[in-house]
Amino acid sequence: MRLGLSQNLRIEQRQIQSPQMIQAMQVLQYPLLELQDRIDQELQENIFLDVVEPERQAEEPSKQEDDFGDLEASFQTLEQLDERQRELGRLRTRGSAEDADAKMEALANTPGRHESLAEHLVSQLHLLELDEELKERSEMIAYSLNADGRLVSTLEELAEECECDLDEIEEALLLVQSLDPAGVGARSLDECLMLQLDRIPNSPPLARSIVEKHLENLSMNRLPKIARSTGASIEDVKDAVEFLRLNLHPHPGAPFGEVMNSAISPDIVVEEIDGRFELRVQRGGIPELRISPIYRKLLTESKKDPKVAEYLRRKIDSAKWFIDAIHQRQSTIERIATAIVEKQAEFLRKGVRYLKPLRMQEIADEVGVHISTVSRASSGKYIQTRQGIFDMKRFFGSGTETNSGEVLSQRAVQQKLQEIVDSEDKSKPLSDDAIVAQLEKEGIKIARRTATKYRKALGIPSSGQRREY
């Protein structure tokens, strides 16, 4: 075989995405908060982008100035865009003022930074009279704990890291374990629970025995086996388990890792008026944008310098594309949401049991867009209905056909499974096979493995773990 260089001619068609297309896809996929950040970034980078102030939105458009020649003609579309912005602004003056008030209220009610577990422990160490070396070793242990407050490093590793003896690191660990909350610094679950029991006066001996010797049986809900091993009655075991449940926390550091849930800003609000659903696209904190009037003066001055004129043209085109991308985003989300609401009208009126199976391809075909556009438009977007606020992707899903020919969505089947478990006899909980049989009585036929998958997705324990003695 000969090796060498050669030239070949080949004709092919290849779709290449333009910068405008890429930008439009990115803007479409942004949730409201990320879109606000992107707008702020564009405002800083492009001087031709301008925010329409609320007090200016009600003003009449100014008269057009004289023609600037051939260069001005290339920007006529900008004038139309600017005019449309002002027109939209007059219609939304009231909404913008309400958004501003809501934004100020949210800012005033923003919580302060959450204190971490390590910071909480170190603040307690600083209140104690300790020598500097012991304090430093204790702080190192505090910062070595995981989110649950558990020490995952070995004492040997910590001693090597701080270049001290094993006895000295053990002393520091005991100090950390004496701090609040009880149970921090433990190296295992049983040690964590025992540290907490040691601080409770007159804790039941049976509860201590369960923690020391029967945690595995407790996790599997094997209360009769615990009763036989300890010689206690089932009632006594149940009382001891209830004591443990009410007074001990297996994850003492968890409360310090909690993050305040951020408020969800719905992109679409759906209201039923006279039997018909009406949609309203929410702008949230998205400002009205326009091409800055300053470009006229710069445009006049740029006639003498072609390079400046070309630079201005690129910047103005970039601003126009960005504004168009935002308009296209709002329009696409509204059209897709309208199609979803039409398909899921029964769910919006009656609840989750009436949620129909729906594929993204169906919505894409109806709206006339690619399925990837539906995916981008629904990702991270929320719809507010009288049933609650839902992620747009929740309206999509597969389904199961009943014996009557009706097709139920996956979520509707899961809700029915939840209802069956809620109404079962807790002393004789239903196995997955029994749940399948109950569903089949109601005309819903699914496999046992599907029932198991749904049960786990709902966070429902197995029948053995659900049993009450």
PDB file of C-alpha atoms in Angstrom, residues 353 410-424 430-432 435-436 438-439 442 444 446-461 466:
ATOM      1  CA  ARG A 353     -55.279  11.450  38.079  1.00  0.00           C
ATOM      2  CA  GLN A 410     -47.267   7.347  34.665  1.00  0.00           C
ATOM      3  CA  ARG A 411     -47.969   9.904  37.395  1.00  0.00           C
ATOM      4  CA  ALA A 412     -51.642   8.939  37.521  1.00  0.00           C
ATOM      5  CA  VAL A 413     -50.676   5.284  38.047  1.00  0.00           C
ATOM      6  CA  GLN A 414     -48.198   6.290  40.739  1.00  0.00           C
ATOM      7  CA  GLN A 415     -50.860   8.279  42.561  1.00  0.00           C
ATOM      8  CA  LYS A 416     -53.200   5.274  42.456  1.00  0.00           C
ATOM      9  CA  LEU A 417     -50.419   3.091  43.878  1.00  0.00           C
ATOM     10  CA  GLN A 418     -49.886   5.630  46.657  1.00  0.00           C
ATOM     11  CA  GLU A 419     -53.595   5.555  47.492  1.00  0.00           C
ATOM     12  CA  ILE A 420     -53.541   1.737  47.715  1.00  0.00           C
ATOM     13  CA  VAL A 421     -50.569   1.801  50.120  1.00  0.00           C
ATOM     14  CA  ASP A 422     -52.144   4.555  52.228  1.00  0.00           C
ATOM     15  CA  SER A 423     -55.333   2.535  52.694  1.00  0.00           C
ATOM     16  CA  GLU A 424     -53.686  -0.849  53.410  1.00  0.00           C
ATOM     17  CA  LEU A 430     -49.281  -5.348  50.771  1.00  0.00           C
ATOM     18  CA  SER A 431     -46.394  -6.877  48.882  1.00  0.00           C
ATOM     19  CA  ASP A 432     -45.577  -5.637  45.377  1.00  0.00           C
ATOM     20  CA  ILE A 435     -50.280  -4.100  44.838  1.00  0.00           C
ATOM     21  CA  VAL A 436     -50.201  -5.303  41.227  1.00  0.00           C
ATOM     22  CA  GLN A 438     -55.111  -4.397  43.451  1.00  0.00           C
ATOM     23  CA  LEU A 439     -54.237  -2.221  40.467  1.00  0.00           C
ATOM     24  CA  GLU A 442     -59.111  -1.281  38.987  1.00  0.00           C
ATOM     25  CA  ILE A 444     -54.634  -0.998  35.514  1.00  0.00           C
ATOM     26  CA  ILE A 446     -48.592  -3.333  35.066  1.00  0.00           C
ATOM     27  CA  ALA A 447     -45.701  -5.699  35.714  1.00  0.00           C
ATOM     28  CA  ARG A 448     -44.430  -6.376  39.222  1.00  0.00           C
ATOM     29  CA  ARG A 449     -41.053  -4.795  38.431  1.00  0.00           C
ATOM     30  CA  THR A 450     -42.906  -1.661  37.288  1.00  0.00           C
ATOM     31  CA  ALA A 451     -44.809  -1.539  40.572  1.00  0.00           C
ATOM     32  CA  THR A 452     -41.526  -1.894  42.449  1.00  0.00           C
ATOM     33  CA  LYS A 453     -39.982   0.914  40.411  1.00  0.00           C
ATOM     34  CA  TYR A 454     -42.959   3.220  41.064  1.00  0.00           C
ATOM     35  CA  ARG A 455     -42.948   2.364  44.789  1.00  0.00           C
ATOM     36  CA  LYS A 456     -39.264   3.235  45.114  1.00  0.00           C
ATOM     37  CA  ALA A 457     -39.737   6.426  43.086  1.00  0.00           C
ATOM     38  CA  LEU A 458     -42.431   7.483  45.571  1.00  0.00           C
ATOM     39  CA  GLY A 459     -40.135   6.732  48.518  1.00  0.00           C
ATOM     40  CA  ILE A 460     -42.383   3.950  49.843  1.00  0.00           C
ATOM     41  CA  PRO A 461     -40.510   1.290  51.880  1.00  0.00           C
ATOM     42  CA  ARG A 466     -43.958  -0.781  56.453  1.00  0.00           C
TER      43      ARG A 466
END
